[in-house]
PDB file of C-alpha atoms in Angstrom:
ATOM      1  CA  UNK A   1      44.017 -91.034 186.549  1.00  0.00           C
ATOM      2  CA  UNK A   2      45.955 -87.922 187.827  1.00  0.00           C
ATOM      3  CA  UNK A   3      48.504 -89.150 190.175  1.00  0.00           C
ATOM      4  CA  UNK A   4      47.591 -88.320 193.566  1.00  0.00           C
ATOM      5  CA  UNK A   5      50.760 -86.573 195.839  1.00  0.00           C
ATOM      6  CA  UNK A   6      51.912 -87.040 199.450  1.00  0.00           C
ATOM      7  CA  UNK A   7      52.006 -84.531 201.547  1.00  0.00           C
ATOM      8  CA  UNK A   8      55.149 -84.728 203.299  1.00  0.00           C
ATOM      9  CA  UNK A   9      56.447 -82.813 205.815  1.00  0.00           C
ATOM     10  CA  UNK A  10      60.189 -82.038 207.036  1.00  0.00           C
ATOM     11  CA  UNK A  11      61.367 -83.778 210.353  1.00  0.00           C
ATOM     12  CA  UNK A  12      61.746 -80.601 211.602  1.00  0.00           C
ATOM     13  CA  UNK A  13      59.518 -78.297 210.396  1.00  0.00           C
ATOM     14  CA  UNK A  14      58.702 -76.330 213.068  1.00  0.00           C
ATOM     15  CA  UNK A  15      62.092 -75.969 213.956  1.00  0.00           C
ATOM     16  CA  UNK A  16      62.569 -74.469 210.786  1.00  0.00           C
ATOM     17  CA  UNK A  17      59.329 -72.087 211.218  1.00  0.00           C
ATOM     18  CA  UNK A  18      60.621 -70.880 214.812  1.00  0.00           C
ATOM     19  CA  UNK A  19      64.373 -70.139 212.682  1.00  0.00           C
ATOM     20  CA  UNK A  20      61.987 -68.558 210.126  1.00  0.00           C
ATOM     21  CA  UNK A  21      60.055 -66.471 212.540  1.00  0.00           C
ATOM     22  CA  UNK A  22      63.149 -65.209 214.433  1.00  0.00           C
ATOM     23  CA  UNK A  23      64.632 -63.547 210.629  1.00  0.00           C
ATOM     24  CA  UNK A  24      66.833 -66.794 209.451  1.00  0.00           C
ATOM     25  CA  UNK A  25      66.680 -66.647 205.694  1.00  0.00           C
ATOM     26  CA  UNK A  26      68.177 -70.279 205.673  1.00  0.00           C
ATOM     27  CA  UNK A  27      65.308 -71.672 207.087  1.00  0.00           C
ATOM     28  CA  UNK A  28      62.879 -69.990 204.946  1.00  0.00           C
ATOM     29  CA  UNK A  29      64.128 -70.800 201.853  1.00  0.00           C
ATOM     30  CA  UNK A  30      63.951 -74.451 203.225  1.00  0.00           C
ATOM     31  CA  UNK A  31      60.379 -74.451 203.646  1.00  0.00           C
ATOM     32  CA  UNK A  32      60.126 -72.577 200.231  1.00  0.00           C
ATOM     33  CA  UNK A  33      61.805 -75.380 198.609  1.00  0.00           C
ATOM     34  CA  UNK A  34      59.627 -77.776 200.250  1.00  0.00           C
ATOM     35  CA  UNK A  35      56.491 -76.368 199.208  1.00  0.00           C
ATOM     36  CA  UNK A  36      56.899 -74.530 196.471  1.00  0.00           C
ATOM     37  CA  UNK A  37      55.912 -77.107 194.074  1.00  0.00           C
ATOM     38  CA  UNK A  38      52.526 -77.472 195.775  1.00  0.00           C
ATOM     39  CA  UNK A  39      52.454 -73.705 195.550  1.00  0.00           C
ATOM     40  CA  UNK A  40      52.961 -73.810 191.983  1.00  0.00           C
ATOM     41  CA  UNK A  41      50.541 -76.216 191.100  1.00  0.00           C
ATOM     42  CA  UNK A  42      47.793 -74.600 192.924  1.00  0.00           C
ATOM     43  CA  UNK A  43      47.899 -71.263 191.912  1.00  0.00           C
ATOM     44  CA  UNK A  44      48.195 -72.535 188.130  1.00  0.00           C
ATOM     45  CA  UNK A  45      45.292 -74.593 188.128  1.00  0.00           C
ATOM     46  CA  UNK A  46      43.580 -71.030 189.416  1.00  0.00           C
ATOM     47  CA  UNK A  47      45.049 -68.749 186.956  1.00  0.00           C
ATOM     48  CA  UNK A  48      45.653 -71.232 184.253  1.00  0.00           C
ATOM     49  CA  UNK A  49      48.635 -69.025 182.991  1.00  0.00           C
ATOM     50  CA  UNK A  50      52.122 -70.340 183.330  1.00  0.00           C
ATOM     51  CA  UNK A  51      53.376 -66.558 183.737  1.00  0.00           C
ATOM     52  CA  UNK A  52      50.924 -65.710 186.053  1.00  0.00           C
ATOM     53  CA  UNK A  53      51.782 -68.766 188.249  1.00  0.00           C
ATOM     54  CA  UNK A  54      54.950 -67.842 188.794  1.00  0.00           C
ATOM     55  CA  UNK A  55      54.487 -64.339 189.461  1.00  0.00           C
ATOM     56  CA  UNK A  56      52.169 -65.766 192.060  1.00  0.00           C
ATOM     57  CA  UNK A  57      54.568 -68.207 193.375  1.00  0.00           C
ATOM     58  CA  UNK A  58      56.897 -65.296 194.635  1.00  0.00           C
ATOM     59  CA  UNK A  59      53.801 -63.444 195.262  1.00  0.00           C
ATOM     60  CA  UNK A  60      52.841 -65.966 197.910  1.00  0.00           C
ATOM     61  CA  UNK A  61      56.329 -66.868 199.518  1.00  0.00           C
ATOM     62  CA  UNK A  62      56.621 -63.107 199.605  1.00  0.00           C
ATOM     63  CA  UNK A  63      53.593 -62.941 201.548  1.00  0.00           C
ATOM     64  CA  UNK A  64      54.597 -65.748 203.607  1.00  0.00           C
ATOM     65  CA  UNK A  65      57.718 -64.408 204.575  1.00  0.00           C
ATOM     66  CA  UNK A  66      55.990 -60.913 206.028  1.00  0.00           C
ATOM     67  CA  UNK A  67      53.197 -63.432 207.838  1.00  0.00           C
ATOM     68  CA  UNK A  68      55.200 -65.918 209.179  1.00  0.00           C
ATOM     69  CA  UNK A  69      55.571 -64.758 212.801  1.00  0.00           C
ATOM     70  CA  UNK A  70      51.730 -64.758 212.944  1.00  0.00           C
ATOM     71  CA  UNK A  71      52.133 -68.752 212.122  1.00  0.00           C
ATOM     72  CA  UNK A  72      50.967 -70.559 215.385  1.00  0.00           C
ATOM     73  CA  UNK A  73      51.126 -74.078 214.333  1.00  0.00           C
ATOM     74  CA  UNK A  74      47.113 -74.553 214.854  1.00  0.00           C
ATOM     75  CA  UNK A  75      47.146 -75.727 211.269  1.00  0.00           C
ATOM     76  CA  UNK A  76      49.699 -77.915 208.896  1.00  0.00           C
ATOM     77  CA  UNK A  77      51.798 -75.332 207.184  1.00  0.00           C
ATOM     78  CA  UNK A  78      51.179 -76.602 204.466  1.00  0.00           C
ATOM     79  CA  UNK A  79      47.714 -75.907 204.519  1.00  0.00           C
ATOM     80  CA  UNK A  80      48.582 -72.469 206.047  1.00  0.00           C
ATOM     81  CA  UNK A  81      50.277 -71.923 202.876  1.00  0.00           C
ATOM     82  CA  UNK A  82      47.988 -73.330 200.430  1.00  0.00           C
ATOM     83  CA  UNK A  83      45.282 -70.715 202.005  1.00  0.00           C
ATOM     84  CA  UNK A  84      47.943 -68.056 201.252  1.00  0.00           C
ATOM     85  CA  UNK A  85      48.282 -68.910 197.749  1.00  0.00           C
ATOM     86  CA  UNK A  86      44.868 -69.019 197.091  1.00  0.00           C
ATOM     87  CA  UNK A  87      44.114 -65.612 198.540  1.00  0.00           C
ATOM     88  CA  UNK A  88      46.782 -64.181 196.890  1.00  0.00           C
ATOM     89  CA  UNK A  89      45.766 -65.521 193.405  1.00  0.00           C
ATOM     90  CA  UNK A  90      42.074 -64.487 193.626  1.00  0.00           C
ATOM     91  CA  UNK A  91      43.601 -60.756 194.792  1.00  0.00           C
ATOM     92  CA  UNK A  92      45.193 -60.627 191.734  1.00  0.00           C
ATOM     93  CA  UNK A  93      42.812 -61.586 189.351  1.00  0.00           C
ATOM     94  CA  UNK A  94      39.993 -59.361 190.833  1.00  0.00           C
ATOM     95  CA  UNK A  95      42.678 -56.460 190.622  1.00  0.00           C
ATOM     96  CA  UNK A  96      42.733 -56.917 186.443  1.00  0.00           C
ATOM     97  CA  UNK A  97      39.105 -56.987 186.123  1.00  0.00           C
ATOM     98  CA  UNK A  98      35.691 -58.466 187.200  1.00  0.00           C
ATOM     99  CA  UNK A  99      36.421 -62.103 188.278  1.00  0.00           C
ATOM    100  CA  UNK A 100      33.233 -64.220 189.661  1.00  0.00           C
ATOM    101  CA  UNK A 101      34.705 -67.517 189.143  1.00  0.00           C
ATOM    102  CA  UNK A 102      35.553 -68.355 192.993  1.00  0.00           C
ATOM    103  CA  UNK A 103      32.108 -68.088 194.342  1.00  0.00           C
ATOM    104  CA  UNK A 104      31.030 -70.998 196.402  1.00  0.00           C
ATOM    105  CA  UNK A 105      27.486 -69.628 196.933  1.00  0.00           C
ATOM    106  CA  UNK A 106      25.842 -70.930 194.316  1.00  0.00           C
ATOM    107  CA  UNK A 107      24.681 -74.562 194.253  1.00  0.00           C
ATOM    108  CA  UNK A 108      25.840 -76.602 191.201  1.00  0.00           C
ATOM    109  CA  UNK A 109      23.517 -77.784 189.391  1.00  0.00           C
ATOM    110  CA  UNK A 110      22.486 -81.134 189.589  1.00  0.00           C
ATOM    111  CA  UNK A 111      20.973 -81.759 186.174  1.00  0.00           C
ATOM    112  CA  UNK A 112      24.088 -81.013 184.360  1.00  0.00           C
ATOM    113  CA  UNK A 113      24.763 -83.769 181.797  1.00  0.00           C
ATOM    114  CA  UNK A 114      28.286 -83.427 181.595  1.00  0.00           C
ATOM    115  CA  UNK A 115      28.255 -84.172 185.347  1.00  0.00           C
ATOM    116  CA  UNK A 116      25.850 -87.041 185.479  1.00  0.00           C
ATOM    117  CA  UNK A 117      27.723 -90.582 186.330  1.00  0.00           C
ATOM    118  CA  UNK A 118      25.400 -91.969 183.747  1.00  0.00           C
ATOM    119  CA  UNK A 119      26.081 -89.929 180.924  1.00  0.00           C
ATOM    120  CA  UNK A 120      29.777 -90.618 181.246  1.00  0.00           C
ATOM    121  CA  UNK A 121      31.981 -92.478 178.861  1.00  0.00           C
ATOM    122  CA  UNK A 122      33.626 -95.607 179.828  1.00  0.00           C
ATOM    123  CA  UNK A 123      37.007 -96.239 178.680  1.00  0.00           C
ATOM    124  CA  UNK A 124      37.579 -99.645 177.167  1.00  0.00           C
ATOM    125  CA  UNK A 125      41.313 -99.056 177.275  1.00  0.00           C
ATOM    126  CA  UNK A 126      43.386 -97.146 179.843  1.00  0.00           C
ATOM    127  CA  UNK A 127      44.821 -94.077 177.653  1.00  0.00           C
ATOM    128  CA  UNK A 128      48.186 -94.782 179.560  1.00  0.00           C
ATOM    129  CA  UNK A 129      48.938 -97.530 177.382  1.00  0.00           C
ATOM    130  CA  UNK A 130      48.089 -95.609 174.230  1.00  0.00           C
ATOM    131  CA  UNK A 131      50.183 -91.953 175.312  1.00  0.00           C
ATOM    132  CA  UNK A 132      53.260 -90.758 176.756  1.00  0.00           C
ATOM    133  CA  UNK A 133      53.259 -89.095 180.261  1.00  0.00           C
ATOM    134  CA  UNK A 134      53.723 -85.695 178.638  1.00  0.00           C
ATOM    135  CA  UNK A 135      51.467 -86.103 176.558  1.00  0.00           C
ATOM    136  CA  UNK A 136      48.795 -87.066 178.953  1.00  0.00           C
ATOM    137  CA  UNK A 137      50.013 -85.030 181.064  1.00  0.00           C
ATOM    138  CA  UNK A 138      49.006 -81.811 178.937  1.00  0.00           C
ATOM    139  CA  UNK A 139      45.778 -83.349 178.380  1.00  0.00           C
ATOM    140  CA  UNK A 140      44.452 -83.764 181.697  1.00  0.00           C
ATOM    141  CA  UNK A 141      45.837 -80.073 182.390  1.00  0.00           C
ATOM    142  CA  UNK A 142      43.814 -78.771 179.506  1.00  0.00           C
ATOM    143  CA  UNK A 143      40.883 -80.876 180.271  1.00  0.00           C
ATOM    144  CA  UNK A 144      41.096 -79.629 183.838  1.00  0.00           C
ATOM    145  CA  UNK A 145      41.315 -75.942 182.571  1.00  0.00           C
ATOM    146  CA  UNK A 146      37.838 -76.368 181.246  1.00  0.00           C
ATOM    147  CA  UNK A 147      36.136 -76.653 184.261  1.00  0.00           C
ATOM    148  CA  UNK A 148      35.228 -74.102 186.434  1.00  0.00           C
ATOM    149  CA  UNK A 149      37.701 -72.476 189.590  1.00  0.00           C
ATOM    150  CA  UNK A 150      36.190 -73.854 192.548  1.00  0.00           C
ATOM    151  CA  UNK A 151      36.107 -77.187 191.329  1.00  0.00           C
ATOM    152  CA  UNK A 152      39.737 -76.912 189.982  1.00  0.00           C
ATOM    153  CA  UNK A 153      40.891 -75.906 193.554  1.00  0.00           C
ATOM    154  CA  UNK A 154      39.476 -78.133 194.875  1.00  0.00           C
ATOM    155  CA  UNK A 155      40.219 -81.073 192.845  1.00  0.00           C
ATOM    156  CA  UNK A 156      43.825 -80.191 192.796  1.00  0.00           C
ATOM    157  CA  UNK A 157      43.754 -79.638 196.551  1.00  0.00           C
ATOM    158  CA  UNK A 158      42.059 -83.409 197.217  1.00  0.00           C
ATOM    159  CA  UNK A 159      42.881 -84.898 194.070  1.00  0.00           C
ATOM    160  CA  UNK A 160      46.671 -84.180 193.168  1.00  0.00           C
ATOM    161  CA  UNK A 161      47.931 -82.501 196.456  1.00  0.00           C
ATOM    162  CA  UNK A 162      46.750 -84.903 199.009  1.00  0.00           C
ATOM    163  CA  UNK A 163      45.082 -83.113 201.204  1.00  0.00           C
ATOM    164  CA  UNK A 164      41.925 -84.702 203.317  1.00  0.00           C
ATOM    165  CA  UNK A 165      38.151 -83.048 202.608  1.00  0.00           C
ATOM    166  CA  UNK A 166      38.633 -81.626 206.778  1.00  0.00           C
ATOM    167  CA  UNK A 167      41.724 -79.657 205.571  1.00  0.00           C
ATOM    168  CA  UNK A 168      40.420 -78.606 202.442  1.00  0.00           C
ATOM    169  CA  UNK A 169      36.876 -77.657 204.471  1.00  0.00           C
ATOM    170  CA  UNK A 170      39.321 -75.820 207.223  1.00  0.00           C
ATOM    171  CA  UNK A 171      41.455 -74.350 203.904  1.00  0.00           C
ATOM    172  CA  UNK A 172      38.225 -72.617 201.951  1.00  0.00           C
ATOM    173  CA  UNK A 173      35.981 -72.055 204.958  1.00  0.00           C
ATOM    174  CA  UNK A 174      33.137 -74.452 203.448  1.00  0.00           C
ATOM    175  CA  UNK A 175      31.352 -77.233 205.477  1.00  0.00           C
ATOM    176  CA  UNK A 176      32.566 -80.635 205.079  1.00  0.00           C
ATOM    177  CA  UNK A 177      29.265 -81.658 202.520  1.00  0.00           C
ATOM    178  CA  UNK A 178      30.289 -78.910 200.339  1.00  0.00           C
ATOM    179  CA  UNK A 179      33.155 -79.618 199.917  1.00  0.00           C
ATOM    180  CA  UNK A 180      32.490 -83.297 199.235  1.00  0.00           C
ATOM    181  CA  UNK A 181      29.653 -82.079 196.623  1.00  0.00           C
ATOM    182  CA  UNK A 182      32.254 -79.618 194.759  1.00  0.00           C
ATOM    183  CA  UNK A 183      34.518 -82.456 194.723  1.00  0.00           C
ATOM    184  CA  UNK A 184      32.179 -85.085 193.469  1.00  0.00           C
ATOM    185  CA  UNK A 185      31.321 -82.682 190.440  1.00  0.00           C
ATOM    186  CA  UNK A 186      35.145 -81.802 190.321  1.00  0.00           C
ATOM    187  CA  UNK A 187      35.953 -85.463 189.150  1.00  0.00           C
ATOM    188  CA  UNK A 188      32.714 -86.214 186.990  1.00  0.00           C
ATOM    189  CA  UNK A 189      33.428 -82.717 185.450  1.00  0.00           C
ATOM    190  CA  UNK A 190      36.956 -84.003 184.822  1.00  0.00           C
ATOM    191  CA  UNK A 191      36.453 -87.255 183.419  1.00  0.00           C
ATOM    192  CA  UNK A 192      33.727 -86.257 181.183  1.00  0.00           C
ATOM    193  CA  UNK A 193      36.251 -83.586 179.744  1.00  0.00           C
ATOM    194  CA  UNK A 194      38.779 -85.914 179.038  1.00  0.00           C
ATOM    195  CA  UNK A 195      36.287 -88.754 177.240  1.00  0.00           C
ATOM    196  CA  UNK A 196      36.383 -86.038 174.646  1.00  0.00           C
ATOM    197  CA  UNK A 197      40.113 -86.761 173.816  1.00  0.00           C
ATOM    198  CA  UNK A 198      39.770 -90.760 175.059  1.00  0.00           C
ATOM    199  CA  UNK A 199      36.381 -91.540 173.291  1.00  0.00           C
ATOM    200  CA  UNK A 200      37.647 -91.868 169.726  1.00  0.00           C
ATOM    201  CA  UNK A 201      40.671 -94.468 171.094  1.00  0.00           C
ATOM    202  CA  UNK A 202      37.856 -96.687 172.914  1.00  0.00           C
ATOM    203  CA  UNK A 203      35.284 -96.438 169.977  1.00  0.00           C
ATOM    204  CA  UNK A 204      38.497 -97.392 167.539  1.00  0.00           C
ATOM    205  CA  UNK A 205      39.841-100.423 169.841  1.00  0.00           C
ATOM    206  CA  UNK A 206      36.261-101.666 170.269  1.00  0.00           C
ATOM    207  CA  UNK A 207      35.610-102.554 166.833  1.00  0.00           C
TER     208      UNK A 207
END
């Protein structure tokens, strides 16, 4: 249901990096405004504070900016930034207090009913006929909210910022079948949240 984003990069990109990399603010602040949306999005579905988001969107850029002659295009910069962002969030919520919510260590747990395919409600009607796009939009953040930080990275990694399970393995230093079993529970997780808002429309237009 969430609408799944290209990742596109400039022409000349690493043009821009090498301008970058030699002190040219211009160039910079093109990549910034190429990215920063992605940015944005990823560090809010950590945080899930609008405030913090942005404090962590300069936060990142910043951090970008003082790393960027270490940038060696081995990797998409995007996903050189994304790992960025992600590091920089989790700094800053371990710096206001205990924060165990990024741990990939622990396996999920399989018997979870709210991630079970068959415990899932179908949708008789596709909610995008029955609300607006802000509206749904603000319920698929909150339902994404409710499930837990490593599956809300990497659902919003895969899922809404288009990037493949390799970059996202690369990204988050995981193996490739972690990464497809977080994301697996990411999207059950998800769609069982938001049956809670859909369920009542599809029980009403059934009868």
């Amino acid at each position: 249901m969430m609408e799944r984003r290209m990742l596109v990069e400039l022409d000349n990109e690493i043009a821009l990096v090498r301008l970058a990399q030699s002190g040219s603010p211009d160039a910079f602040g093109t990549l910034v405004n190429q990215y920063e949306g992605m940015v944005y999005r990823l560090v809010r579905a950590i945080t899930t504070s609008d405030e913090d988001a942005e404090e962590l969107l300069e936060a990142t850029f910043l951090q970008a900016r003082e790393d960027v002659g270490e940038f060696r295009g081995e990797e998409r910069l995007h996903s050189w930034l994304a790992r960025i962002a992600i590091d920089t969030a989790i700094v800053r919520l371990r710096r206001h207090g205990p924060f165990t919510g990024y741990s990939f260590d622990e396996p999920m747990n399989n018997t979870d009913a709210m991630s079970s395919p068959g415990r899932v409600q179908e949708w008789i009607h596709d909610p995008r006929h029955s609300y607006s796009k802000a509206d749904l939009d603000a319920i698929l953040s909150r339902a994404l909210e409710d499930i837990e930080t490593p599956l809300r990275i990497i659902f919003v990694l895969g899922d809404i910022e288009g990037f493949s399970v390799e970059e996202i393995a690369d990204i988050l230093g995981l193996s490739l079948p972690v990464v497809k079993t977080y994301r697996t529970h990411a999207r059950l997780k998800l769609r069982a949240n938001l049956s809670i808002w859909f369920e009542n429309l599809s029980v009403s237009a059934s009868k």
